mmCIF file of N, CA, C and O in Angstrom:
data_model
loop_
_atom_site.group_PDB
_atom_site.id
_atom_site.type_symbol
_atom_site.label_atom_id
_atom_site.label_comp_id
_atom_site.label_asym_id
_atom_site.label_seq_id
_atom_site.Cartn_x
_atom_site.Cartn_y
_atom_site.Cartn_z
ATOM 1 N N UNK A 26 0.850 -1.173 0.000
ATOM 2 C CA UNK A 26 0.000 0.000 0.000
ATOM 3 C C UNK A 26 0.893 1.232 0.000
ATOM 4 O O UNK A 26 1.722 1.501 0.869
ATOM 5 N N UNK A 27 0.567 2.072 -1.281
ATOM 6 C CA UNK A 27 1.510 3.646 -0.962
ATOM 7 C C UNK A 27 0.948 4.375 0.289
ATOM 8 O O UNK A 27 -0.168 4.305 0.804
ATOM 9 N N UNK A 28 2.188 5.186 0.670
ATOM 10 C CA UNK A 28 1.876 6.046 1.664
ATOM 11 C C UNK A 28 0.840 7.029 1.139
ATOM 12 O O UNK A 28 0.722 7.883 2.018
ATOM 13 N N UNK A 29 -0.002 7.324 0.072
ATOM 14 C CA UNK A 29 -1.012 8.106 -0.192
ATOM 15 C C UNK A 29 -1.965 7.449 -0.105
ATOM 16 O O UNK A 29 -3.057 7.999 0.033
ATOM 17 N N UNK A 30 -1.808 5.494 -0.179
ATOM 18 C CA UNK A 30 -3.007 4.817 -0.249
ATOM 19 C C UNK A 30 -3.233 4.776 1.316
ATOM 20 O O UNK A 30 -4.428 4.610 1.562
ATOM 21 N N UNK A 31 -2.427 4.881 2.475
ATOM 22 C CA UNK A 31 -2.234 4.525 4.003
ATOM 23 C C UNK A 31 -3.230 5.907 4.103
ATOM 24 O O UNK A 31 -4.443 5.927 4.314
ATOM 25 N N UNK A 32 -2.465 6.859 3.920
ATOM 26 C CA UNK A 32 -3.196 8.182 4.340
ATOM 27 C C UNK A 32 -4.946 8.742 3.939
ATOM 28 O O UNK A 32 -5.741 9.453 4.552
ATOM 29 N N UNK A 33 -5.016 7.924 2.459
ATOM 30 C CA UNK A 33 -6.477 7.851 2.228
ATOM 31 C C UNK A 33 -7.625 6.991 3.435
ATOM 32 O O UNK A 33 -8.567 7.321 4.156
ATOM 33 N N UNK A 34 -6.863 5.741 3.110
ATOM 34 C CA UNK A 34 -7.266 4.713 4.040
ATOM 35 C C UNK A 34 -7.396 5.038 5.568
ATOM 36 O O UNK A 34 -8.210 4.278 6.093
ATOM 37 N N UNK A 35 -7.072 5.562 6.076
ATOM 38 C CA UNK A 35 -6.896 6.541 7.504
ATOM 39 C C UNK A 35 -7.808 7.497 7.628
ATOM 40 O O UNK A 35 -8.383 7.717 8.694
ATOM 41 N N UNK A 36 -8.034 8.192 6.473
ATOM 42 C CA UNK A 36 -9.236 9.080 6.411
ATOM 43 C C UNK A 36 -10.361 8.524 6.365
ATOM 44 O O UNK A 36 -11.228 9.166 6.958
ATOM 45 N N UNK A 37 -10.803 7.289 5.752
ATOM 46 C CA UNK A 37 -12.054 6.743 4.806
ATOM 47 C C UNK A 37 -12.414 6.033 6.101
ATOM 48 O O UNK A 37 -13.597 5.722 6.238
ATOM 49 N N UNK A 38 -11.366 5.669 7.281
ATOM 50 C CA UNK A 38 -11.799 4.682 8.272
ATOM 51 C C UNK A 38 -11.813 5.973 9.091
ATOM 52 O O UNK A 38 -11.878 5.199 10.047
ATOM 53 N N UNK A 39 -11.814 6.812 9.475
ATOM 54 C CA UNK A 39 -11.864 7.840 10.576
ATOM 55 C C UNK A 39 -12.973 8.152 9.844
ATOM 56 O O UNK A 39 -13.822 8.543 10.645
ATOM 57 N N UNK A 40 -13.435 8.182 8.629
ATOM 58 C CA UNK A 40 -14.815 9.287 8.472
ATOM 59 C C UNK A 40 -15.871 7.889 8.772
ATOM 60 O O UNK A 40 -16.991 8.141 9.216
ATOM 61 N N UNK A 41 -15.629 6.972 8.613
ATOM 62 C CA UNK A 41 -16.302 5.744 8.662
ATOM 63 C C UNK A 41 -17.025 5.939 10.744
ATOM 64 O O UNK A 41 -18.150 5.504 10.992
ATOM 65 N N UNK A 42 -16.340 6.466 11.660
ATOM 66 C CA UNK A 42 -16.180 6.239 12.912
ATOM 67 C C UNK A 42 -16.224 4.596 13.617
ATOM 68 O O UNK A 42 -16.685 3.578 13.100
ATOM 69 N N UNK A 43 -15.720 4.726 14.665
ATOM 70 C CA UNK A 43 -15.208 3.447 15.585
ATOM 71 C C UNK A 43 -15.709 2.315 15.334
ATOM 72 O O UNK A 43 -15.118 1.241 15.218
ATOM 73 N N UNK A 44 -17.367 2.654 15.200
ATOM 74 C CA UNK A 44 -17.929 1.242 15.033
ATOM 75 C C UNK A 44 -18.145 0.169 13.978
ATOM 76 O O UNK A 44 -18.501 -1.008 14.026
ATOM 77 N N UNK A 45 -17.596 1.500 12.440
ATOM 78 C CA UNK A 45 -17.632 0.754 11.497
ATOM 79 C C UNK A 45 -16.522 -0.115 11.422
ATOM 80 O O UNK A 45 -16.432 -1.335 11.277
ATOM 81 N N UNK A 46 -15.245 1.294 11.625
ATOM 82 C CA UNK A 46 -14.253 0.960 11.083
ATOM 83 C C UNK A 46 -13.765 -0.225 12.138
ATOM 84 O O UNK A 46 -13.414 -1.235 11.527
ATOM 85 N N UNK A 47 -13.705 -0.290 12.969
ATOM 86 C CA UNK A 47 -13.581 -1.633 14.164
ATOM 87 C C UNK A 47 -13.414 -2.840 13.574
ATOM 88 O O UNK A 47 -12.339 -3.430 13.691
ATOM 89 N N UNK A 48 -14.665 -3.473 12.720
ATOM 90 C CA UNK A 48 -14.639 -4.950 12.345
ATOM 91 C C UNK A 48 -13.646 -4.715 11.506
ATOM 92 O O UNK A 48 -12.738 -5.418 11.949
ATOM 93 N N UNK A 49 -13.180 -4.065 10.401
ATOM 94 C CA UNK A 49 -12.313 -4.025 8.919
ATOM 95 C C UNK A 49 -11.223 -4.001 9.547
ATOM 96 O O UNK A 49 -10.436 -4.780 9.009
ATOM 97 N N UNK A 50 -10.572 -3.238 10.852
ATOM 98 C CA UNK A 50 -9.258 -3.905 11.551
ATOM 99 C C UNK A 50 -8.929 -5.508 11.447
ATOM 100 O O UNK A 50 -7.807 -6.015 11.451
ATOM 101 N N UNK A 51 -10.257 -6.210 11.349
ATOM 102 C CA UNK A 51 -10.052 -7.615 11.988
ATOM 103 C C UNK A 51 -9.665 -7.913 10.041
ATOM 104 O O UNK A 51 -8.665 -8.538 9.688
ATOM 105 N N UNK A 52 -9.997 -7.718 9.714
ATOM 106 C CA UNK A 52 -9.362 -8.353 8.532
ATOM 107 C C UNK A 52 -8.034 -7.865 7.728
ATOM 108 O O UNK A 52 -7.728 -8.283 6.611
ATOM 109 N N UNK A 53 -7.524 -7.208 8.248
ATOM 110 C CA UNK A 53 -6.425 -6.622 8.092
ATOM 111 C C UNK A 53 -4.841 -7.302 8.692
ATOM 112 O O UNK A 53 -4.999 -7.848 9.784
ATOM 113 N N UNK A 54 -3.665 -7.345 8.273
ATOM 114 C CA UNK A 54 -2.780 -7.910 9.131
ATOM 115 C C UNK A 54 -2.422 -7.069 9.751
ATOM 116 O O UNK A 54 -2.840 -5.923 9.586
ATOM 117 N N UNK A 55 -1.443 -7.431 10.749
ATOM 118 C CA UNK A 55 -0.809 -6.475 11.628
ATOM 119 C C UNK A 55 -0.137 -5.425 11.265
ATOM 120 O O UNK A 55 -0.440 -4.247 11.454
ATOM 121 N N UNK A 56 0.978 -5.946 10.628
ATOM 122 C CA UNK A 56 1.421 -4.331 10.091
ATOM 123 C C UNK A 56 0.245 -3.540 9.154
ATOM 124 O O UNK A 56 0.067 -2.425 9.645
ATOM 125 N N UNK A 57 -0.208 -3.655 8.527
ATOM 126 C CA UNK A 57 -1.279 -2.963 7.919
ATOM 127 C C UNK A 57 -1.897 -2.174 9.240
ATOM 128 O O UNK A 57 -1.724 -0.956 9.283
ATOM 129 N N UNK A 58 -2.674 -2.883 10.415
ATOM 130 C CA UNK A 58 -3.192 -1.725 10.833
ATOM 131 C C UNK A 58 -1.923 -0.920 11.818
ATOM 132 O O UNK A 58 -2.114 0.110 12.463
ATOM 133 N N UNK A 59 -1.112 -1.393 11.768
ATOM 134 C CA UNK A 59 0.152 -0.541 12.394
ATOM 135 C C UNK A 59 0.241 0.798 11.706
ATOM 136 O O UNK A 59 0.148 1.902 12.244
ATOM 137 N N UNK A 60 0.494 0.442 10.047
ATOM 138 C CA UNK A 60 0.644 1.945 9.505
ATOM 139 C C UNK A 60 -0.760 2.630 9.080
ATOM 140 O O UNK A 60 -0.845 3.734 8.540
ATOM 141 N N UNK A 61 -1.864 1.775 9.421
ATOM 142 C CA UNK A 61 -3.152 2.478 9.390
ATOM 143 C C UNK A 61 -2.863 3.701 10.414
ATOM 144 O O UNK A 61 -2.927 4.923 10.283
ATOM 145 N N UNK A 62 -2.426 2.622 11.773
ATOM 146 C CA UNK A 62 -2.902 3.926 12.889
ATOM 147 C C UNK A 62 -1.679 4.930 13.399
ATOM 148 O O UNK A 62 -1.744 5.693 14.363
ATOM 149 N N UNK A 63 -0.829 4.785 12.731
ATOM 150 C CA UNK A 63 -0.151 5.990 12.879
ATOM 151 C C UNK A 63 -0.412 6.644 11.921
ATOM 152 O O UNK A 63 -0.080 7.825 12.024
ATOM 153 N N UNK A 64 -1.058 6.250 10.668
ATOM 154 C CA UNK A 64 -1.475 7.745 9.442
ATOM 155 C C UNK A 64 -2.253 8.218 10.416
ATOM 156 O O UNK A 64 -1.903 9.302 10.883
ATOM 157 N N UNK A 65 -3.646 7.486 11.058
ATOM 158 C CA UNK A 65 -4.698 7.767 11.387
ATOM 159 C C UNK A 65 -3.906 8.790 12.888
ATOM 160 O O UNK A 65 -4.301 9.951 12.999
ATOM 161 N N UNK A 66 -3.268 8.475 13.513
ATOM 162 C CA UNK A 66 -2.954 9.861 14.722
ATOM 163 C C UNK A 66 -2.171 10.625 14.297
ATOM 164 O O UNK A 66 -1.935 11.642 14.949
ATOM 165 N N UNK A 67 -1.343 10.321 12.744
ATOM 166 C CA UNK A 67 -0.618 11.864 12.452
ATOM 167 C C UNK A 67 -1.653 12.512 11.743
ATOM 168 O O UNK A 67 -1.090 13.238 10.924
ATOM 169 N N UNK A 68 -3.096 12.642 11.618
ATOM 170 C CA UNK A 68 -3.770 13.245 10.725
ATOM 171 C C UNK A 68 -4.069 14.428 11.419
ATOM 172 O O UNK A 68 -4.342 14.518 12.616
ATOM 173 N N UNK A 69 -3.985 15.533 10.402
ATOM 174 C CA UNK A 69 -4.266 17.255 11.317
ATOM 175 C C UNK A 69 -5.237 17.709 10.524
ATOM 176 O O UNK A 69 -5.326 16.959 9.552
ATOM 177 N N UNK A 70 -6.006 18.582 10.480
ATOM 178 C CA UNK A 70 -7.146 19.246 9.769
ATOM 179 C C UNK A 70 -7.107 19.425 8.504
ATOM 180 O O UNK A 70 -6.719 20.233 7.660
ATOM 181 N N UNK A 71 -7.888 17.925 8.672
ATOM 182 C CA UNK A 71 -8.352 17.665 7.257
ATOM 183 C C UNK A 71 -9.783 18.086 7.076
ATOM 184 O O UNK A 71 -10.720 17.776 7.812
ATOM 185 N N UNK A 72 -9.835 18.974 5.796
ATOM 186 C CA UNK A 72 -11.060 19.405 5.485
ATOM 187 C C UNK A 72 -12.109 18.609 4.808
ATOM 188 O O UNK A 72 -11.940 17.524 4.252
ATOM 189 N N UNK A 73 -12.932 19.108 4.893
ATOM 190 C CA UNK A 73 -14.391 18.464 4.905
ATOM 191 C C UNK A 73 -14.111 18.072 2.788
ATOM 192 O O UNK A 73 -14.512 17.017 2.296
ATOM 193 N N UNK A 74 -13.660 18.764 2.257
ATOM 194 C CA UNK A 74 -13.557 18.105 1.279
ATOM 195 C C UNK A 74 -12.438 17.750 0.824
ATOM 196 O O UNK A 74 -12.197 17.818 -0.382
ATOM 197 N N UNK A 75 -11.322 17.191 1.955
ATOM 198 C CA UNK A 75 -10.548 15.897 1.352
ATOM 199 C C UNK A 75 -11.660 14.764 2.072
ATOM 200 O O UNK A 75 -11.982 13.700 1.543
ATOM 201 N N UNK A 76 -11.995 15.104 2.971
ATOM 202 C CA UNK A 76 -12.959 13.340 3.381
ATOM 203 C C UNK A 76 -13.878 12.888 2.261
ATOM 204 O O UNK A 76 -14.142 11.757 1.854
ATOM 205 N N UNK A 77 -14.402 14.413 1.776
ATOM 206 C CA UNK A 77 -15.925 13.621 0.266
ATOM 207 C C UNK A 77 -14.849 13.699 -0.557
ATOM 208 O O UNK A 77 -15.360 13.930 -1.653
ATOM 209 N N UNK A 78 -13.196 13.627 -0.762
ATOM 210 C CA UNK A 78 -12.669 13.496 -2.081
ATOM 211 C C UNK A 78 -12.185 11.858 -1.853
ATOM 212 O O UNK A 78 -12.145 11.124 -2.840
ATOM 213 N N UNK A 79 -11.848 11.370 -0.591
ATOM 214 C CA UNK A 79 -11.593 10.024 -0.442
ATOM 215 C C UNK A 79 -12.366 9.216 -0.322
ATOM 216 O O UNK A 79 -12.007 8.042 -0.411
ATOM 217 N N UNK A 80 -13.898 9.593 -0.040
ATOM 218 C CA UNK A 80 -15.100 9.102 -0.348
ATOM 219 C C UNK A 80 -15.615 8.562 -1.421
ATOM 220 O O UNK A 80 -16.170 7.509 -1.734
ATOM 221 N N UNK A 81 -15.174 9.911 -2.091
ATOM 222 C CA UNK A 81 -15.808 9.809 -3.558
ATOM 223 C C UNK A 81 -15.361 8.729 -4.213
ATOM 224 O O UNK A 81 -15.997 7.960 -4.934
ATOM 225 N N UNK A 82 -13.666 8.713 -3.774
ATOM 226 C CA UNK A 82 -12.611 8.068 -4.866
ATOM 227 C C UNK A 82 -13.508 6.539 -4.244
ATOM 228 O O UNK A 82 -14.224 5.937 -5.044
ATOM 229 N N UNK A 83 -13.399 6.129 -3.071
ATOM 230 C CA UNK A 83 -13.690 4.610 -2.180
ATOM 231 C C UNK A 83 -14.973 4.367 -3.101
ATOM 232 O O UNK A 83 -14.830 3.439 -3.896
ATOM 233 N N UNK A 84 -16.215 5.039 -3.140
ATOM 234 C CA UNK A 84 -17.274 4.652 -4.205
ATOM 235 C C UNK A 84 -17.089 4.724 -5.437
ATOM 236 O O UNK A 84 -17.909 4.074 -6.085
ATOM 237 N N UNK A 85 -16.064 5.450 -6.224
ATOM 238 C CA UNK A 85 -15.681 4.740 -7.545
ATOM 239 C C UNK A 85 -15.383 3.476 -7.775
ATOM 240 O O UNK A 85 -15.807 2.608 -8.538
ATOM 241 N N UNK A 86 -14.462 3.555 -6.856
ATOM 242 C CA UNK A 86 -13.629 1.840 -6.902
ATOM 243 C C UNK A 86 -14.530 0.929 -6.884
ATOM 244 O O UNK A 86 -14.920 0.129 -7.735
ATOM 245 N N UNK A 87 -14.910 1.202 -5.482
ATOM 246 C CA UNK A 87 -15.867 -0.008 -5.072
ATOM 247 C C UNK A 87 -17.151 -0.508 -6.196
ATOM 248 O O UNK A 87 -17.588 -1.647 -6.360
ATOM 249 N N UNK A 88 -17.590 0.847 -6.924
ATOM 250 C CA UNK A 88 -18.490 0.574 -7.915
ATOM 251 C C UNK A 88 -17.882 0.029 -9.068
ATOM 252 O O UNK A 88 -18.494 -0.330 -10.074
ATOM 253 N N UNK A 89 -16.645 -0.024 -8.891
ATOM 254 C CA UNK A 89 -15.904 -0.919 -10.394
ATOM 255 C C UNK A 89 -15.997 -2.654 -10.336
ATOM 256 O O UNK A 89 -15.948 -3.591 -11.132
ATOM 257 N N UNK A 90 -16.165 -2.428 -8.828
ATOM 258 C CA UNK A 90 -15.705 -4.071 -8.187
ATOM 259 C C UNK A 90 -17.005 -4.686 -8.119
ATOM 260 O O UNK A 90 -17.161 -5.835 -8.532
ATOM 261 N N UNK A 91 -18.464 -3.648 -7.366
ATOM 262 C CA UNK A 91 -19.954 -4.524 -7.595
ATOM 263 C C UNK A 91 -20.308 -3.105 -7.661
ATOM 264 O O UNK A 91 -19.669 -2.061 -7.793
ATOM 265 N N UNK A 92 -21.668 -3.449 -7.512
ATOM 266 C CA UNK A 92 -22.623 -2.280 -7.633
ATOM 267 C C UNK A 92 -23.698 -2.524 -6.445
ATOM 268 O O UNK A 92 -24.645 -1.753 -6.293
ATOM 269 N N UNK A 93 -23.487 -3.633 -5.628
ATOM 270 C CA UNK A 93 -24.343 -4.239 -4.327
ATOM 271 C C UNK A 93 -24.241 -2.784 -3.746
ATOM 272 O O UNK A 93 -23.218 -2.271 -3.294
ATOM 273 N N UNK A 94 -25.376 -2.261 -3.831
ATOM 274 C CA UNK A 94 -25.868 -1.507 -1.993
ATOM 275 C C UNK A 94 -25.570 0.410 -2.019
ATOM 276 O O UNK A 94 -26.088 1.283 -1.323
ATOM 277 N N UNK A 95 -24.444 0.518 -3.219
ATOM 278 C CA UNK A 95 -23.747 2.033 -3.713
ATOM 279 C C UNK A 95 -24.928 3.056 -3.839
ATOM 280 O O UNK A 95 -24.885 4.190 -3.360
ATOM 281 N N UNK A 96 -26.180 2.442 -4.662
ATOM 282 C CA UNK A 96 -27.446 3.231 -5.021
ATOM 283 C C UNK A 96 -27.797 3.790 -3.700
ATOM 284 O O UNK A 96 -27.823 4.953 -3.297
ATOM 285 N N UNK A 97 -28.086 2.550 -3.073
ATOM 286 C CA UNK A 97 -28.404 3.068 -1.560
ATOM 287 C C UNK A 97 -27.955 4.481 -0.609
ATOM 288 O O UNK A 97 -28.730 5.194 0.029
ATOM 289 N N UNK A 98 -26.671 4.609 -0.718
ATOM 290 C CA UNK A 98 -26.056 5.255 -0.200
ATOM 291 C C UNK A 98 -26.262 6.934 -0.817
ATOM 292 O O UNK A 98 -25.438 7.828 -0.622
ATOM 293 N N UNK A 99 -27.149 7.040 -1.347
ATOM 294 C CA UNK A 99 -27.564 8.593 -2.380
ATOM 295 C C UNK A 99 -28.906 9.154 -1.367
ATOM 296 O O UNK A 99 -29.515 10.183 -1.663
#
């Protein structure tokens, strides 16, 4: 994972909050959430539109991969 993909990923699970992002730790290995959570405590004021720009990007993708449930989310 690039350090821009760590730092997205840090955002997308912090805008997600605790309870989502919680279970997706469990599928993750260790070092993965190691450099999750130090992106995630070096993060400083991030504005409201880098979170809907890493948003946005996470529902592109994800809509490349299925289309289960994305409609919903409008």
């Amino acid at each position: 994972m690039s350090a821009d993909g760590v730092e997205k990923g840090a955002i997308l699970l912090m805008s997600l909050g605790e309870e989502v992002a919680a279970p997706i730790f469990q599928h993750l290995a260790p070092r993965e959430v190691q450099k999750l959570g130090q992106a995630m405590a070096g993060l400083k004021n991030i504005t409201r539109e880098s979170i809907n720009a890493v948003v946005n990007d996470f529902r592109a993708l994800a809509g490349e991969k299925t289309n289960v449930g994305l409609d919903s989310l409008q």
